[in-house]
mmCIF file with all atom_site columns, N, CA and C in Angstrom:
data_model
loop_
_atom_site.group_PDB
_atom_site.id
_atom_site.type_symbol
_atom_site.label_atom_id
_atom_site.label_alt_id
_atom_site.label_comp_id
_atom_site.label_asym_id
_atom_site.label_entity_id
_atom_site.label_seq_id
_atom_site.pdbx_PDB_ins_code
_atom_site.Cartn_x
_atom_site.Cartn_y
_atom_site.Cartn_z
_atom_site.occupancy
_atom_site.B_iso_or_equiv
_atom_site.pdbx_formal_charge
_atom_site.auth_seq_id
_atom_site.auth_comp_id
_atom_site.auth_asym_id
_atom_site.auth_atom_id
_atom_site.pdbx_PDB_model_num
ATOM 1   N N  . UNK D 1 1  ? -59.054 -2.630  -17.890 1.00 69.00 ? 195 UNK D N  1
ATOM 2   C CA . UNK D 1 1  ? -58.590 -3.245  -16.625 1.00 69.00 ? 195 UNK D CA 1
ATOM 3   C C  . UNK D 1 1  ? -56.735 -3.604  -17.277 1.00 69.00 ? 195 UNK D C  1
ATOM 4   N N  . UNK D 1 2  ? -56.491 -2.881  -17.792 1.00 79.00 ? 196 UNK D N  1
ATOM 5   C CA . UNK D 1 2  ? -54.883 -3.116  -18.494 1.00 79.00 ? 196 UNK D CA 1
ATOM 6   C C  . UNK D 1 2  ? -54.445 -2.123  -17.405 1.00 79.00 ? 196 UNK D C  1
ATOM 7   N N  . UNK D 1 3  ? -53.260 -2.479  -16.625 1.00 85.00 ? 197 UNK D N  1
ATOM 8   C CA . UNK D 1 3  ? -52.849 -1.774  -15.289 1.00 85.00 ? 197 UNK D CA 1
ATOM 9   C C  . UNK D 1 3  ? -53.504 -2.461  -14.167 1.00 85.00 ? 197 UNK D C  1
ATOM 10  N N  . UNK D 1 4  ? -54.179 -3.087  -14.267 1.00 91.00 ? 198 UNK D N  1
ATOM 11  C CA . UNK D 1 4  ? -54.626 -3.785  -13.074 1.00 91.00 ? 198 UNK D CA 1
ATOM 12  C C  . UNK D 1 4  ? -54.383 -4.355  -12.287 1.00 91.00 ? 198 UNK D C  1
ATOM 13  N N  . UNK D 1 5  ? -53.467 -5.534  -12.936 1.00 94.00 ? 199 UNK D N  1
ATOM 14  C CA . UNK D 1 5  ? -53.007 -6.731  -11.816 1.00 94.00 ? 199 UNK D CA 1
ATOM 15  C C  . UNK D 1 5  ? -51.724 -5.720  -11.127 1.00 94.00 ? 199 UNK D C  1
ATOM 16  N N  . UNK D 1 6  ? -51.441 -6.122  -10.011 1.00 93.00 ? 200 UNK D N  1
ATOM 17  C CA . UNK D 1 6  ? -49.988 -5.738  -9.155  1.00 93.00 ? 200 UNK D CA 1
ATOM 18  C C  . UNK D 1 6  ? -49.992 -4.210  -9.079  1.00 93.00 ? 200 UNK D C  1
ATOM 19  N N  . UNK D 1 7  ? -51.133 -3.325  -9.188  1.00 94.00 ? 201 UNK D N  1
ATOM 20  C CA . UNK D 1 7  ? -51.927 -1.879  -8.531  1.00 94.00 ? 201 UNK D CA 1
ATOM 21  C C  . UNK D 1 7  ? -52.646 -1.993  -7.142  1.00 94.00 ? 201 UNK D C  1
ATOM 22  N N  . UNK D 1 8  ? -52.073 -0.757  -6.473  1.00 95.00 ? 202 UNK D N  1
ATOM 23  C CA . UNK D 1 8  ? -52.438 -0.859  -5.822  1.00 95.00 ? 202 UNK D CA 1
ATOM 24  C C  . UNK D 1 8  ? -54.039 -0.224  -5.728  1.00 95.00 ? 202 UNK D C  1
ATOM 25  N N  . UNK D 1 9  ? -55.146 -0.277  -4.508  1.00 95.00 ? 203 UNK D N  1
ATOM 26  C CA . UNK D 1 9  ? -56.234 -0.540  -4.142  1.00 95.00 ? 203 UNK D CA 1
ATOM 27  C C  . UNK D 1 9  ? -56.817 0.048   -3.131  1.00 95.00 ? 203 UNK D C  1
ATOM 28  N N  . UNK D 1 10 ? -57.364 1.085   -3.473  1.00 96.00 ? 204 UNK D N  1
ATOM 29  C CA . UNK D 1 10 ? -57.912 1.905   -2.323  1.00 96.00 ? 204 UNK D CA 1
ATOM 30  C C  . UNK D 1 10 ? -59.279 1.433   -2.537  1.00 96.00 ? 204 UNK D C  1
ATOM 31  N N  . UNK D 1 11 ? -60.046 1.214   -1.127  1.00 95.00 ? 205 UNK D N  1
ATOM 32  C CA . UNK D 1 11 ? -61.743 0.759   -0.911  1.00 95.00 ? 205 UNK D CA 1
ATOM 33  C C  . UNK D 1 11 ? -62.293 1.928   -0.321  1.00 95.00 ? 205 UNK D C  1
ATOM 34  N N  . UNK D 1 12 ? -63.584 2.136   -0.353  1.00 95.00 ? 206 UNK D N  1
ATOM 35  C CA . UNK D 1 12 ? -64.277 2.775   0.524   1.00 95.00 ? 206 UNK D CA 1
ATOM 36  C C  . UNK D 1 12 ? -64.085 2.710   1.753   1.00 95.00 ? 206 UNK D C  1
ATOM 37  N N  . UNK D 1 13 ? -63.815 1.858   2.296   1.00 93.00 ? 207 UNK D N  1
ATOM 38  C CA . UNK D 1 13 ? -63.599 1.392   3.944   1.00 93.00 ? 207 UNK D CA 1
ATOM 39  C C  . UNK D 1 13 ? -62.090 2.126   4.310   1.00 93.00 ? 207 UNK D C  1
ATOM 40  N N  . UNK D 1 14 ? -61.688 2.723   3.500   1.00 94.00 ? 208 UNK D N  1
ATOM 41  C CA . UNK D 1 14 ? -60.516 3.178   3.872   1.00 94.00 ? 208 UNK D CA 1
ATOM 42  C C  . UNK D 1 14 ? -59.159 2.718   3.489   1.00 94.00 ? 208 UNK D C  1
ATOM 43  N N  . UNK D 1 15 ? -59.343 0.958   3.408   1.00 96.00 ? 209 UNK D N  1
ATOM 44  C CA . UNK D 1 15 ? -58.159 -0.078  3.922   1.00 96.00 ? 209 UNK D CA 1
ATOM 45  C C  . UNK D 1 15 ? -57.776 -0.559  2.146   1.00 96.00 ? 209 UNK D C  1
ATOM 46  N N  . UNK D 1 16 ? -56.670 -0.798  1.803   1.00 96.00 ? 210 UNK D N  1
ATOM 47  C CA . UNK D 1 16 ? -55.999 -0.833  0.617   1.00 96.00 ? 210 UNK D CA 1
ATOM 48  C C  . UNK D 1 16 ? -55.232 -2.140  0.272   1.00 96.00 ? 210 UNK D C  1
ATOM 49  N N  . UNK D 1 17 ? -55.333 -2.732  -0.568  1.00 96.00 ? 211 UNK D N  1
ATOM 50  C CA . UNK D 1 17 ? -54.312 -3.730  -0.884  1.00 96.00 ? 211 UNK D CA 1
ATOM 51  C C  . UNK D 1 17 ? -54.097 -3.891  -2.473  1.00 96.00 ? 211 UNK D C  1
ATOM 52  N N  . UNK D 1 18 ? -53.252 -4.538  -2.721  1.00 97.00 ? 212 UNK D N  1
ATOM 53  C CA . UNK D 1 18 ? -52.544 -4.933  -4.353  1.00 97.00 ? 212 UNK D CA 1
ATOM 54  C C  . UNK D 1 18 ? -53.402 -6.052  -4.997  1.00 97.00 ? 212 UNK D C  1
ATOM 55  N N  . UNK D 1 19 ? -53.686 -5.758  -6.261  1.00 96.00 ? 213 UNK D N  1
ATOM 56  C CA . UNK D 1 19 ? -54.431 -6.206  -6.778  1.00 96.00 ? 213 UNK D CA 1
ATOM 57  C C  . UNK D 1 19 ? -53.967 -8.053  -7.688  1.00 96.00 ? 213 UNK D C  1
ATOM 58  N N  . UNK D 1 20 ? -53.836 -8.726  -6.798  1.00 96.00 ? 214 UNK D N  1
ATOM 59  C CA . UNK D 1 20 ? -52.960 -10.234 -7.157  1.00 96.00 ? 214 UNK D CA 1
ATOM 60  C C  . UNK D 1 20 ? -54.404 -11.064 -7.544  1.00 96.00 ? 214 UNK D C  1
ATOM 61  N N  . UNK D 1 21 ? -54.138 -12.001 -8.021  1.00 96.00 ? 215 UNK D N  1
ATOM 62  C CA . UNK D 1 21 ? -54.956 -12.831 -7.973  1.00 96.00 ? 215 UNK D CA 1
ATOM 63  C C  . UNK D 1 21 ? -56.202 -13.212 -7.136  1.00 96.00 ? 215 UNK D C  1
ATOM 64  N N  . UNK D 1 22 ? -55.758 -13.358 -6.068  1.00 96.00 ? 216 UNK D N  1
ATOM 65  C CA . UNK D 1 22 ? -56.688 -14.016 -4.417  1.00 96.00 ? 216 UNK D CA 1
ATOM 66  C C  . UNK D 1 22 ? -57.741 -12.410 -4.704  1.00 96.00 ? 216 UNK D C  1
ATOM 67  N N  . UNK D 1 23 ? -57.352 -11.269 -4.739  1.00 96.00 ? 217 UNK D N  1
ATOM 68  C CA . UNK D 1 23 ? -58.178 -9.963  -4.928  1.00 96.00 ? 217 UNK D CA 1
ATOM 69  C C  . UNK D 1 23 ? -59.009 -10.305 -5.949  1.00 96.00 ? 217 UNK D C  1
ATOM 70  N N  . UNK D 1 24 ? -58.970 -10.103 -7.295  1.00 96.00 ? 218 UNK D N  1
ATOM 71  C CA . UNK D 1 24 ? -59.038 -10.593 -8.095  1.00 96.00 ? 218 UNK D CA 1
ATOM 72  C C  . UNK D 1 24 ? -60.262 -11.673 -8.320  1.00 96.00 ? 218 UNK D C  1
ATOM 73  N N  . UNK D 1 25 ? -60.239 -12.648 -7.650  1.00 97.00 ? 219 UNK D N  1
ATOM 74  C CA . UNK D 1 25 ? -61.286 -13.948 -7.269  1.00 97.00 ? 219 UNK D CA 1
ATOM 75  C C  . UNK D 1 25 ? -61.836 -13.290 -6.860  1.00 97.00 ? 219 UNK D C  1
ATOM 76  N N  . UNK D 1 26 ? -61.586 -12.588 -5.663  1.00 96.00 ? 220 UNK D N  1
ATOM 77  C CA . UNK D 1 26 ? -62.809 -11.804 -4.181  1.00 96.00 ? 220 UNK D CA 1
ATOM 78  C C  . UNK D 1 26 ? -63.790 -11.310 -5.136  1.00 96.00 ? 220 UNK D C  1
ATOM 79  N N  . UNK D 1 27 ? -63.050 -10.153 -6.102  1.00 95.00 ? 221 UNK D N  1
ATOM 80  C CA . UNK D 1 27 ? -64.073 -9.563  -6.803  1.00 95.00 ? 221 UNK D CA 1
ATOM 81  C C  . UNK D 1 27 ? -64.934 -9.884  -7.938  1.00 95.00 ? 221 UNK D C  1
ATOM 82  N N  . UNK D 1 28 ? -64.804 -10.795 -8.399  1.00 96.00 ? 222 UNK D N  1
ATOM 83  C CA . UNK D 1 28 ? -65.737 -11.234 -9.272  1.00 96.00 ? 222 UNK D CA 1
ATOM 84  C C  . UNK D 1 28 ? -66.350 -12.510 -8.433  1.00 96.00 ? 222 UNK D C  1
ATOM 85  N N  . UNK D 1 29 ? -66.095 -13.137 -7.312  1.00 97.00 ? 223 UNK D N  1
ATOM 86  C CA . UNK D 1 29 ? -67.413 -13.889 -6.529  1.00 97.00 ? 223 UNK D CA 1
ATOM 87  C C  . UNK D 1 29 ? -68.011 -13.333 -5.365  1.00 97.00 ? 223 UNK D C  1
ATOM 88  N N  . UNK D 1 30 ? -67.120 -11.699 -4.754  1.00 96.00 ? 224 UNK D N  1
ATOM 89  C CA . UNK D 1 30 ? -68.019 -11.094 -3.967  1.00 96.00 ? 224 UNK D CA 1
ATOM 90  C C  . UNK D 1 30 ? -67.180 -9.720  -4.131  1.00 96.00 ? 224 UNK D C  1
ATOM 91  N N  . UNK D 1 31 ? -68.048 -9.280  -4.745  1.00 95.00 ? 225 UNK D N  1
ATOM 92  C CA . UNK D 1 31 ? -67.476 -7.634  -5.501  1.00 95.00 ? 225 UNK D CA 1
ATOM 93  C C  . UNK D 1 31 ? -68.187 -6.859  -4.315  1.00 95.00 ? 225 UNK D C  1
ATOM 94  N N  . UNK D 1 32 ? -69.205 -7.481  -3.336  1.00 94.00 ? 226 UNK D N  1
ATOM 95  C CA . UNK D 1 32 ? -69.622 -6.027  -2.298  1.00 94.00 ? 226 UNK D CA 1
ATOM 96  C C  . UNK D 1 32 ? -68.283 -5.892  -1.251  1.00 94.00 ? 226 UNK D C  1
ATOM 97  N N  . UNK D 1 33 ? -67.697 -7.126  -1.275  1.00 93.00 ? 227 UNK D N  1
ATOM 98  C CA . UNK D 1 33 ? -66.961 -6.848  0.123   1.00 93.00 ? 227 UNK D CA 1
ATOM 99  C C  . UNK D 1 33 ? -65.471 -6.179  0.079   1.00 93.00 ? 227 UNK D C  1
ATOM 100 N N  . UNK D 1 34 ? -65.101 -5.391  -0.896  1.00 93.00 ? 228 UNK D N  1
ATOM 101 C CA . UNK D 1 34 ? -64.318 -4.762  -1.023  1.00 93.00 ? 228 UNK D CA 1
ATOM 102 C C  . UNK D 1 34 ? -64.533 -3.715  -2.169  1.00 93.00 ? 228 UNK D C  1
ATOM 103 N N  . UNK D 1 35 ? -65.217 -2.613  -2.245  1.00 94.00 ? 229 UNK D N  1
ATOM 104 C CA . UNK D 1 35 ? -65.536 -1.264  -2.957  1.00 94.00 ? 229 UNK D CA 1
ATOM 105 C C  . UNK D 1 35 ? -64.211 -0.493  -2.910  1.00 94.00 ? 229 UNK D C  1
ATOM 106 N N  . UNK D 1 36 ? -63.764 -0.861  -4.357  1.00 94.00 ? 230 UNK D N  1
ATOM 107 C CA . UNK D 1 36 ? -62.646 0.338   -4.610  1.00 94.00 ? 230 UNK D CA 1
ATOM 108 C C  . UNK D 1 36 ? -63.259 1.963   -4.596  1.00 94.00 ? 230 UNK D C  1
ATOM 109 N N  . UNK D 1 37 ? -62.687 2.787   -4.035  1.00 93.00 ? 231 UNK D N  1
ATOM 110 C CA . UNK D 1 37 ? -62.559 3.864   -4.136  1.00 93.00 ? 231 UNK D CA 1
ATOM 111 C C  . UNK D 1 37 ? -63.441 4.418   -5.319  1.00 93.00 ? 231 UNK D C  1
ATOM 112 N N  . UNK D 1 38 ? -64.224 5.057   -5.253  1.00 91.00 ? 232 UNK D N  1
ATOM 113 C CA . UNK D 1 38 ? -64.596 6.178   -6.571  1.00 91.00 ? 232 UNK D CA 1
ATOM 114 C C  . UNK D 1 38 ? -65.689 5.102   -7.399  1.00 91.00 ? 232 UNK D C  1
ATOM 115 N N  . UNK D 1 39 ? -66.180 4.224   -6.563  1.00 90.00 ? 233 UNK D N  1
ATOM 116 C CA . UNK D 1 39 ? -67.356 3.100   -7.369  1.00 90.00 ? 233 UNK D CA 1
ATOM 117 C C  . UNK D 1 39 ? -68.238 2.881   -6.854  1.00 90.00 ? 233 UNK D C  1
ATOM 118 N N  . UNK D 1 40 ? -68.961 2.541   -7.307  1.00 87.00 ? 234 UNK D N  1
ATOM 119 C CA . UNK D 1 40 ? -69.802 1.941   -6.463  1.00 87.00 ? 234 UNK D CA 1
ATOM 120 C C  . UNK D 1 40 ? -70.321 0.683   -6.344  1.00 87.00 ? 234 UNK D C  1
ATOM 121 N N  . UNK D 1 41 ? -71.516 0.471   -6.305  1.00 87.00 ? 235 UNK D N  1
ATOM 122 C CA . UNK D 1 41 ? -71.342 -1.836  -6.052  1.00 87.00 ? 235 UNK D CA 1
ATOM 123 C C  . UNK D 1 41 ? -72.368 -2.269  -7.120  1.00 87.00 ? 235 UNK D C  1
ATOM 124 N N  . UNK D 1 42 ? -71.777 -1.805  -8.209  1.00 89.00 ? 236 UNK D N  1
ATOM 125 C CA . UNK D 1 42 ? -73.028 -2.110  -9.252  1.00 89.00 ? 236 UNK D CA 1
ATOM 126 C C  . UNK D 1 42 ? -71.994 -3.783  -10.212 1.00 89.00 ? 236 UNK D C  1
ATOM 127 N N  . UNK D 1 43 ? -71.165 -4.207  -9.100  1.00 92.00 ? 237 UNK D N  1
ATOM 128 C CA . UNK D 1 43 ? -71.441 -5.324  -10.218 1.00 92.00 ? 237 UNK D CA 1
ATOM 129 C C  . UNK D 1 43 ? -72.065 -6.308  -9.610  1.00 92.00 ? 237 UNK D C  1
ATOM 130 N N  . UNK D 1 44 ? -72.215 -7.650  -9.916  1.00 95.00 ? 238 UNK D N  1
ATOM 131 C CA . UNK D 1 44 ? -72.947 -8.601  -9.614  1.00 95.00 ? 238 UNK D CA 1
ATOM 132 C C  . UNK D 1 44 ? -71.924 -9.576  -8.974  1.00 95.00 ? 238 UNK D C  1
ATOM 133 N N  . UNK D 1 45 ? -72.208 -10.570 -8.172  1.00 96.00 ? 239 UNK D N  1
ATOM 134 C CA . UNK D 1 45 ? -71.425 -11.845 -8.049  1.00 96.00 ? 239 UNK D CA 1
ATOM 135 C C  . UNK D 1 45 ? -71.755 -12.412 -8.819  1.00 96.00 ? 239 UNK D C  1
ATOM 136 N N  . UNK D 1 46 ? -70.729 -13.186 -9.182  1.00 97.00 ? 240 UNK D N  1
ATOM 137 C CA . UNK D 1 46 ? -70.577 -14.473 -10.678 1.00 97.00 ? 240 UNK D CA 1
ATOM 138 C C  . UNK D 1 46 ? -70.601 -16.236 -9.677  1.00 97.00 ? 240 UNK D C  1
ATOM 139 N N  . UNK D 1 47 ? -70.548 -16.061 -8.520  1.00 96.00 ? 241 UNK D N  1
ATOM 140 C CA . UNK D 1 47 ? -71.097 -17.148 -7.529  1.00 96.00 ? 241 UNK D CA 1
ATOM 141 C C  . UNK D 1 47 ? -72.007 -18.235 -7.973  1.00 96.00 ? 241 UNK D C  1
ATOM 142 N N  . UNK D 1 48 ? -71.340 -19.299 -8.749  1.00 96.00 ? 242 UNK D N  1
ATOM 143 C CA . UNK D 1 48 ? -71.789 -20.020 -8.896  1.00 96.00 ? 242 UNK D CA 1
ATOM 144 C C  . UNK D 1 48 ? -72.737 -20.378 -10.358 1.00 96.00 ? 242 UNK D C  1
ATOM 145 N N  . UNK D 1 49 ? -72.079 -19.395 -10.888 1.00 97.00 ? 243 UNK D N  1
ATOM 146 C CA . UNK D 1 49 ? -71.937 -18.695 -12.553 1.00 97.00 ? 243 UNK D CA 1
ATOM 147 C C  . UNK D 1 49 ? -70.860 -19.222 -13.143 1.00 97.00 ? 243 UNK D C  1
ATOM 148 N N  . UNK D 1 50 ? -69.724 -19.074 -12.732 1.00 97.00 ? 244 UNK D N  1
ATOM 149 C CA . UNK D 1 50 ? -68.365 -19.242 -13.296 1.00 97.00 ? 244 UNK D CA 1
ATOM 150 C C  . UNK D 1 50 ? -67.682 -20.192 -12.480 1.00 97.00 ? 244 UNK D C  1
ATOM 151 N N  . UNK D 1 51 ? -67.301 -21.374 -13.625 1.00 97.00 ? 245 UNK D N  1
ATOM 152 C CA . UNK D 1 51 ? -66.266 -21.963 -13.106 1.00 97.00 ? 245 UNK D CA 1
ATOM 153 C C  . UNK D 1 51 ? -65.060 -21.706 -12.376 1.00 97.00 ? 245 UNK D C  1
ATOM 154 N N  . UNK D 1 52 ? -64.175 -22.498 -11.971 1.00 97.00 ? 246 UNK D N  1
ATOM 155 C CA . UNK D 1 52 ? -63.030 -22.308 -11.167 1.00 97.00 ? 246 UNK D CA 1
ATOM 156 C C  . UNK D 1 52 ? -62.211 -21.534 -12.226 1.00 97.00 ? 246 UNK D C  1
ATOM 157 N N  . UNK D 1 53 ? -61.881 -22.607 -13.549 1.00 98.00 ? 247 UNK D N  1
ATOM 158 C CA . UNK D 1 53 ? -61.329 -22.730 -14.666 1.00 98.00 ? 247 UNK D CA 1
ATOM 159 C C  . UNK D 1 53 ? -61.675 -21.429 -15.275 1.00 98.00 ? 247 UNK D C  1
ATOM 160 N N  . UNK D 1 54 ? -62.615 -20.635 -15.945 1.00 98.00 ? 248 UNK D N  1
ATOM 161 C CA . UNK D 1 54 ? -62.893 -19.209 -15.498 1.00 98.00 ? 248 UNK D CA 1
ATOM 162 C C  . UNK D 1 54 ? -62.738 -18.617 -15.332 1.00 98.00 ? 248 UNK D C  1
ATOM 163 N N  . UNK D 1 55 ? -62.860 -18.007 -13.909 1.00 97.00 ? 249 UNK D N  1
ATOM 164 C CA . UNK D 1 55 ? -62.143 -17.387 -12.839 1.00 97.00 ? 249 UNK D CA 1
ATOM 165 C C  . UNK D 1 55 ? -60.570 -17.581 -13.404 1.00 97.00 ? 249 UNK D C  1
ATOM 166 N N  . UNK D 1 56 ? -59.671 -18.336 -13.155 1.00 97.00 ? 250 UNK D N  1
ATOM 167 C CA . UNK D 1 56 ? -58.703 -18.921 -13.802 1.00 97.00 ? 250 UNK D CA 1
ATOM 168 C C  . UNK D 1 56 ? -57.853 -17.938 -15.214 1.00 97.00 ? 250 UNK D C  1
ATOM 169 N N  . UNK D 1 57 ? -59.372 -18.258 -15.765 1.00 97.00 ? 251 UNK D N  1
ATOM 170 C CA . UNK D 1 57 ? -58.842 -17.533 -17.200 1.00 97.00 ? 251 UNK D CA 1
ATOM 171 C C  . UNK D 1 57 ? -58.864 -15.921 -17.366 1.00 97.00 ? 251 UNK D C  1
ATOM 172 N N  . UNK D 1 58 ? -59.885 -15.421 -16.391 1.00 96.00 ? 252 UNK D N  1
ATOM 173 C CA . UNK D 1 58 ? -60.120 -14.351 -16.484 1.00 96.00 ? 252 UNK D CA 1
ATOM 174 C C  . UNK D 1 58 ? -59.102 -13.415 -15.588 1.00 96.00 ? 252 UNK D C  1
ATOM 175 N N  . UNK D 1 59 ? -58.471 -14.370 -14.562 1.00 96.00 ? 253 UNK D N  1
ATOM 176 C CA . UNK D 1 59 ? -57.721 -13.683 -14.038 1.00 96.00 ? 253 UNK D CA 1
ATOM 177 C C  . UNK D 1 59 ? -56.242 -13.769 -14.816 1.00 96.00 ? 253 UNK D C  1
ATOM 178 N N  . UNK D 1 60 ? -56.015 -14.596 -15.480 1.00 95.00 ? 254 UNK D N  1
ATOM 179 C CA . UNK D 1 60 ? -54.841 -14.509 -16.353 1.00 95.00 ? 254 UNK D CA 1
ATOM 180 C C  . UNK D 1 60 ? -54.796 -13.896 -17.665 1.00 95.00 ? 254 UNK D C  1
ATOM 181 N N  . UNK D 1 61 ? -55.903 -13.733 -17.970 1.00 95.00 ? 255 UNK D N  1
ATOM 182 C CA . UNK D 1 61 ? -55.874 -12.127 -19.139 1.00 95.00 ? 255 UNK D CA 1
ATOM 183 C C  . UNK D 1 61 ? -56.094 -11.193 -18.364 1.00 95.00 ? 255 UNK D C  1
ATOM 184 N N  . UNK D 1 62 ? -56.603 -10.826 -17.238 1.00 93.00 ? 256 UNK D N  1
ATOM 185 C CA . UNK D 1 62 ? -56.472 -9.168  -16.526 1.00 93.00 ? 256 UNK D CA 1
ATOM 186 C C  . UNK D 1 62 ? -54.844 -9.395  -16.371 1.00 93.00 ? 256 UNK D C  1
ATOM 187 N N  . UNK D 1 63 ? -54.281 -10.334 -15.568 1.00 93.00 ? 257 UNK D N  1
ATOM 188 C CA . UNK D 1 63 ? -52.552 -10.044 -15.608 1.00 93.00 ? 257 UNK D CA 1
ATOM 189 C C  . UNK D 1 63 ? -52.103 -10.190 -16.853 1.00 93.00 ? 257 UNK D C  1
ATOM 190 N N  . UNK D 1 64 ? -52.073 -10.928 -18.555 1.00 93.00 ? 258 UNK D N  1
ATOM 191 C CA . UNK D 1 64 ? -51.734 -10.389 -19.327 1.00 93.00 ? 258 UNK D CA 1
ATOM 192 C C  . UNK D 1 64 ? -51.770 -8.905  -19.787 1.00 93.00 ? 258 UNK D C  1
ATOM 193 N N  . UNK D 1 65 ? -52.920 -8.505  -19.434 1.00 91.00 ? 259 UNK D N  1
ATOM 194 C CA . UNK D 1 65 ? -53.036 -6.978  -19.890 1.00 91.00 ? 259 UNK D CA 1
ATOM 195 C C  . UNK D 1 65 ? -51.455 -5.827  -19.205 1.00 91.00 ? 259 UNK D C  1
ATOM 196 N N  . UNK D 1 66 ? -51.947 -6.047  -17.526 1.00 85.00 ? 260 UNK D N  1
ATOM 197 C CA . UNK D 1 66 ? -50.713 -5.421  -16.916 1.00 85.00 ? 260 UNK D CA 1
ATOM 198 C C  . UNK D 1 66 ? -49.473 -6.284  -17.562 1.00 85.00 ? 260 UNK D C  1
ATOM 199 N N  . UNK D 1 67 ? -48.926 -7.234  -18.213 1.00 78.00 ? 261 UNK D N  1
ATOM 200 C CA . UNK D 1 67 ? -47.741 -7.126  -18.599 1.00 78.00 ? 261 UNK D CA 1
ATOM 201 C C  . UNK D 1 67 ? -47.141 -6.615  -19.820 1.00 78.00 ? 261 UNK D C  1
ATOM 202 N N  . UNK D 1 68 ? -48.373 -6.262  -20.440 1.00 67.00 ? 262 UNK D N  1
ATOM 203 C CA . UNK D 1 68 ? -48.084 -5.775  -21.655 1.00 67.00 ? 262 UNK D CA 1
ATOM 204 C C  . UNK D 1 68 ? -48.067 -4.176  -21.840 1.00 67.00 ? 262 UNK D C  1
ATOM 205 N N  . UNK D 1 69 ? -47.957 -3.530  -21.152 1.00 56.00 ? 263 UNK D N  1
ATOM 206 C CA . UNK D 1 69 ? -47.271 -2.410  -20.725 1.00 56.00 ? 263 UNK D CA 1
ATOM 207 C C  . UNK D 1 69 ? -45.827 -1.888  -20.600 1.00 56.00 ? 263 UNK D C  1
#
């Protein structure tokens, strides 16, 4: 996950976006919505499993990994 935050993500449907807070949250809750090119749909949804605070903590952790580069 190092380098993920702020990076450009290319999806199987040929769209792309920058990995920001909204993208990370969507990927945790609805991973099937935008599948990154080169990856399958193996990740489960965490809807109802993780709280908003837990999602924010995960996002902050991912962001911190990119800041360490």
